[in-house]
Amino acid sequence: MNFIIIFFFLNLITLFYKDIFIPIRKIKIASINFSLNEYYTTIDFIDLLVLNLEAGQNLYKSFQNACYCITNDDLNKVTNEILLRYHLGTPFPTCLKEAYNKSLSPFFLETIETILISQQLGTPIQKALLELSRTLQSHAILTAEAFAAKAAVKMVFPLVLFIFPVIFVLLGSGSIQDLIISLHF
C-alpha cells in the first residue's frame, strides 16, 4: 500500500514540475467561453433585429428594440452610444460607421458592416442578417466542438499518468510485495 501512495505522489510531482506538462496547466477555458458568449450575444442581437424588421419596423426602431435585450456589457455600451448619437441628430448610418471605427467584438463589427453594405447596395437587410446569423451559429458550434476536442486530448495525460499505473499496481501489488520481501529491502 505504501508503494501505491509513493507512486501516486511521484506521478503528481512529475505532472506539475516537468516542462512537458506546462500546457496542461494553462488551460484557457475562460477565453473560449468568452468567445462563445460573444458569438451567442451577437446571434441573439441579430435574431431580434431581424424579427423586428420582419414585423414591419424601420431599421432604427428594430435596432433600438434589439438593444434592450443585450446581456453583454461592452456591446450594451456601444449600442447605447449609437442610439444616443442618433437622438442627438446624427444620421443612423453615420452612427453605425462611427461605431464601426471603434475596437469592438469582431462579430458585432461584422453585423454593422452587413447593415451598412446592405443599405449601400439596396439589398434586403433581413436576408443579409439571417445569413450572417446562420454563419455565426455555425462558427459558434465549430468553436464549441474545437473546445470539446481539446478537452478530450488533455484528459489523456491524467489517464496515462494516474489511472493506468494505479490499476497495474493494484493488480500486481501482491507480486510486488513478494518481490520486495525476497530482495530484503
Short mmCIF file of C-alpha atoms in Angstrom, two decimals:
data_model
loop_
_atom_site.label_atom_id
_atom_site.label_comp_id
_atom_site.label_asym_id
_atom_site.label_seq_id
_atom_site.Cartn_x
_atom_site.Cartn_y
_atom_site.Cartn_z
CA MET A 1 0.00 0.00 0.00
CA ASN A 2 2.89 2.33 0.74
CA PHE A 3 4.18 1.72 -2.76
CA ILE A 4 0.87 2.91 -4.24
CA ILE A 5 0.94 6.11 -2.21
CA ILE A 6 4.58 6.81 -3.09
CA PHE A 7 3.90 6.09 -6.75
CA PHE A 8 0.92 8.45 -6.73
CA PHE A 9 2.94 11.31 -5.25
CA LEU A 10 5.82 10.73 -7.65
CA ASN A 11 3.39 10.97 -10.56
CA LEU A 12 1.87 14.10 -9.08
CA ILE A 13 5.28 15.73 -8.70
CA THR A 14 6.18 14.74 -12.25
CA LEU A 15 2.94 16.20 -13.57
CA PHE A 16 3.44 19.61 -12.02
CA TYR A 17 7.20 20.07 -12.31
CA LYS A 18 8.09 18.78 -15.76
CA ASP A 19 8.22 21.25 -18.64
CA ILE A 20 6.34 18.86 -20.89
CA PHE A 21 3.19 19.29 -18.82
CA ILE A 22 3.11 23.10 -18.71
CA PRO A 23 0.41 23.34 -21.44
CA ILE A 24 -1.91 21.20 -19.33
CA ARG A 25 -1.80 23.73 -16.51
CA LYS A 26 -2.52 26.64 -18.84
CA ILE A 27 -5.99 25.69 -19.96
CA LYS A 28 -7.70 28.76 -21.39
CA ILE A 29 -11.29 27.91 -20.63
CA ALA A 30 -12.29 31.49 -19.83
CA SER A 31 -11.17 32.85 -23.20
CA ILE A 32 -13.08 30.17 -25.09
CA ASN A 33 -16.22 30.73 -23.03
CA PHE A 34 -15.89 34.48 -23.57
CA SER A 35 -15.63 33.92 -27.30
CA LEU A 36 -18.73 31.73 -27.25
CA ASN A 37 -20.52 34.34 -25.14
CA GLU A 38 -19.74 36.99 -27.77
CA TYR A 39 -20.95 34.68 -30.52
CA TYR A 40 -24.26 33.94 -28.86
CA THR A 41 -24.86 37.53 -27.72
CA THR A 42 -24.35 38.77 -31.27
CA ILE A 43 -26.53 35.98 -32.69
CA ASP A 44 -29.34 36.90 -30.28
CA PHE A 45 -28.99 40.57 -31.20
CA ILE A 46 -29.16 39.77 -34.93
CA ASP A 47 -32.17 37.50 -34.48
CA LEU A 48 -34.05 40.18 -32.53
CA LEU A 49 -33.12 42.76 -35.15
CA VAL A 50 -34.45 40.51 -37.93
CA LEU A 51 -37.66 39.76 -36.03
CA ASN A 52 -38.34 43.48 -35.58
CA LEU A 53 -37.56 44.17 -39.24
CA GLU A 54 -39.91 41.41 -40.33
CA ALA A 55 -42.59 42.88 -38.07
CA GLY A 56 -42.51 46.00 -40.23
CA GLN A 57 -40.44 48.35 -38.12
CA ASN A 58 -37.74 50.54 -39.63
CA LEU A 59 -34.05 49.84 -39.08
CA TYR A 60 -33.60 52.34 -36.25
CA LYS A 61 -36.63 51.12 -34.27
CA SER A 62 -35.59 47.49 -34.81
CA PHE A 63 -32.06 48.31 -33.64
CA GLN A 64 -33.44 50.11 -30.59
CA ASN A 65 -35.70 47.18 -29.63
CA ALA A 66 -32.87 44.67 -30.12
CA CYS A 67 -30.59 46.77 -27.89
CA TYR A 68 -32.86 46.32 -24.88
CA CYS A 69 -32.16 42.57 -24.73
CA ILE A 70 -28.34 42.64 -24.89
CA THR A 71 -26.63 40.90 -21.97
CA ASN A 72 -23.00 41.72 -22.86
CA ASP A 73 -21.93 44.93 -21.09
CA ASP A 74 -19.45 46.09 -23.74
CA LEU A 75 -21.94 45.57 -26.54
CA ASN A 76 -24.64 47.29 -24.50
CA LYS A 77 -22.46 50.40 -24.04
CA VAL A 78 -21.72 50.62 -27.76
CA THR A 79 -25.34 50.20 -28.84
CA ASN A 80 -26.49 52.77 -26.28
CA GLU A 81 -23.87 55.18 -27.62
CA ILE A 82 -25.16 54.61 -31.17
CA LEU A 83 -28.72 55.33 -30.05
CA LEU A 84 -27.61 58.42 -28.09
CA ARG A 85 -25.79 59.85 -31.11
CA TYR A 86 -28.87 59.22 -33.23
CA HIS A 87 -31.07 61.02 -30.70
CA LEU A 88 -28.66 63.98 -30.79
CA GLY A 89 -29.22 64.37 -34.53
CA THR A 90 -26.56 62.28 -36.26
CA PRO A 91 -27.90 60.17 -39.17
CA PHE A 92 -28.21 56.49 -38.27
CA PRO A 93 -25.75 55.19 -40.93
CA THR A 94 -23.18 57.72 -39.69
CA CYS A 95 -23.67 56.48 -36.13
CA LEU A 96 -23.06 52.93 -37.31
CA LYS A 97 -19.93 53.98 -39.22
CA GLU A 98 -18.56 55.75 -36.15
CA ALA A 99 -19.19 52.66 -34.04
CA TYR A 100 -17.54 50.52 -36.70
CA ASN A 101 -14.32 52.51 -36.35
CA LYS A 102 -14.04 51.59 -32.66
CA SER A 103 -12.49 48.39 -31.41
CA LEU A 104 -15.40 46.08 -30.71
CA SER A 105 -16.23 42.44 -30.85
CA PRO A 106 -15.45 41.24 -34.39
CA PHE A 107 -18.86 39.58 -34.55
CA PHE A 108 -20.70 42.82 -33.81
CA LEU A 109 -18.47 44.68 -36.28
CA GLU A 110 -19.50 42.15 -38.88
CA THR A 111 -23.14 42.88 -38.07
CA ILE A 112 -22.64 46.63 -38.51
CA GLU A 113 -20.73 46.05 -41.74
CA THR A 114 -23.53 43.85 -43.08
CA ILE A 115 -26.13 46.54 -42.30
CA LEU A 116 -24.04 49.28 -43.94
CA ILE A 117 -23.30 47.24 -47.07
CA SER A 118 -26.94 46.20 -47.41
CA GLN A 119 -28.01 49.82 -47.21
CA GLN A 120 -25.44 50.91 -49.78
CA LEU A 121 -26.30 48.14 -52.22
CA GLY A 122 -30.04 48.34 -51.65
CA THR A 123 -30.38 44.65 -50.79
CA PRO A 124 -32.83 43.41 -48.13
CA ILE A 125 -31.26 43.74 -44.72
CA GLN A 126 -33.30 40.84 -43.31
CA LYS A 127 -31.82 38.31 -45.73
CA ALA A 128 -28.27 39.51 -45.17
CA LEU A 129 -28.68 39.42 -41.39
CA LEU A 130 -30.28 35.97 -41.48
CA GLU A 131 -27.33 34.67 -43.48
CA LEU A 132 -24.92 36.31 -41.04
CA SER A 133 -26.79 34.76 -38.11
CA ARG A 134 -26.56 31.29 -39.67
CA THR A 135 -22.85 31.79 -40.34
CA LEU A 136 -22.18 32.90 -36.77
CA GLN A 137 -24.18 29.95 -35.42
CA SER A 138 -22.10 27.51 -37.43
CA HIS A 139 -18.89 29.22 -36.25
CA ALA A 140 -20.08 29.03 -32.64
CA ILE A 141 -20.80 25.33 -32.99
CA LEU A 142 -17.36 24.74 -34.54
CA THR A 143 -15.69 26.68 -31.72
CA ALA A 144 -17.54 24.63 -29.10
CA GLU A 145 -16.57 21.40 -30.87
CA ALA A 146 -12.93 22.51 -31.02
CA PHE A 147 -13.01 23.19 -27.29
CA ALA A 148 -14.53 19.76 -26.65
CA ALA A 149 -11.82 18.12 -28.78
CA LYS A 150 -9.06 19.92 -26.86
CA ALA A 151 -10.56 18.88 -23.54
CA ALA A 152 -10.60 15.22 -24.59
CA VAL A 153 -6.93 15.32 -25.56
CA LYS A 154 -5.99 16.93 -22.27
CA MET A 155 -7.73 14.13 -20.37
CA VAL A 156 -5.30 11.56 -21.82
CA PHE A 157 -2.43 12.72 -19.59
CA PRO A 158 -4.17 12.09 -16.23
CA LEU A 159 -5.43 8.79 -17.58
CA VAL A 160 -1.97 7.61 -18.57
CA LEU A 161 -0.13 9.06 -15.58
CA PHE A 162 -2.54 8.21 -12.76
CA ILE A 163 -5.24 5.73 -13.59
CA PHE A 164 -3.32 3.14 -15.64
CA PRO A 165 -0.34 2.93 -13.23
CA VAL A 166 -2.65 2.58 -10.24
CA ILE A 167 -4.53 -0.24 -11.98
CA PHE A 168 -1.28 -2.05 -12.77
CA VAL A 169 -0.01 -1.59 -9.23
CA LEU A 170 -3.26 -2.85 -7.74
CA LEU A 171 -3.27 -5.89 -10.00
CA GLY A 172 0.34 -6.71 -9.28
CA SER A 173 0.64 -5.47 -5.70
CA GLY A 174 0.88 -8.97 -4.20
CA SER A 175 3.68 -10.00 -6.51
CA ILE A 176 5.45 -6.67 -5.97
CA GLN A 177 5.33 -7.16 -2.20
CA ASP A 178 6.68 -10.70 -2.61
CA LEU A 179 9.50 -9.33 -4.79
CA ILE A 180 10.36 -6.64 -2.24
CA ILE A 181 10.37 -9.18 0.60
CA SER A 182 12.56 -11.58 -1.39
CA LEU A 183 15.08 -8.82 -2.14
CA HIS A 184 15.26 -7.98 1.61
CA PHE A 185 14.58 -4.24 1.30
#
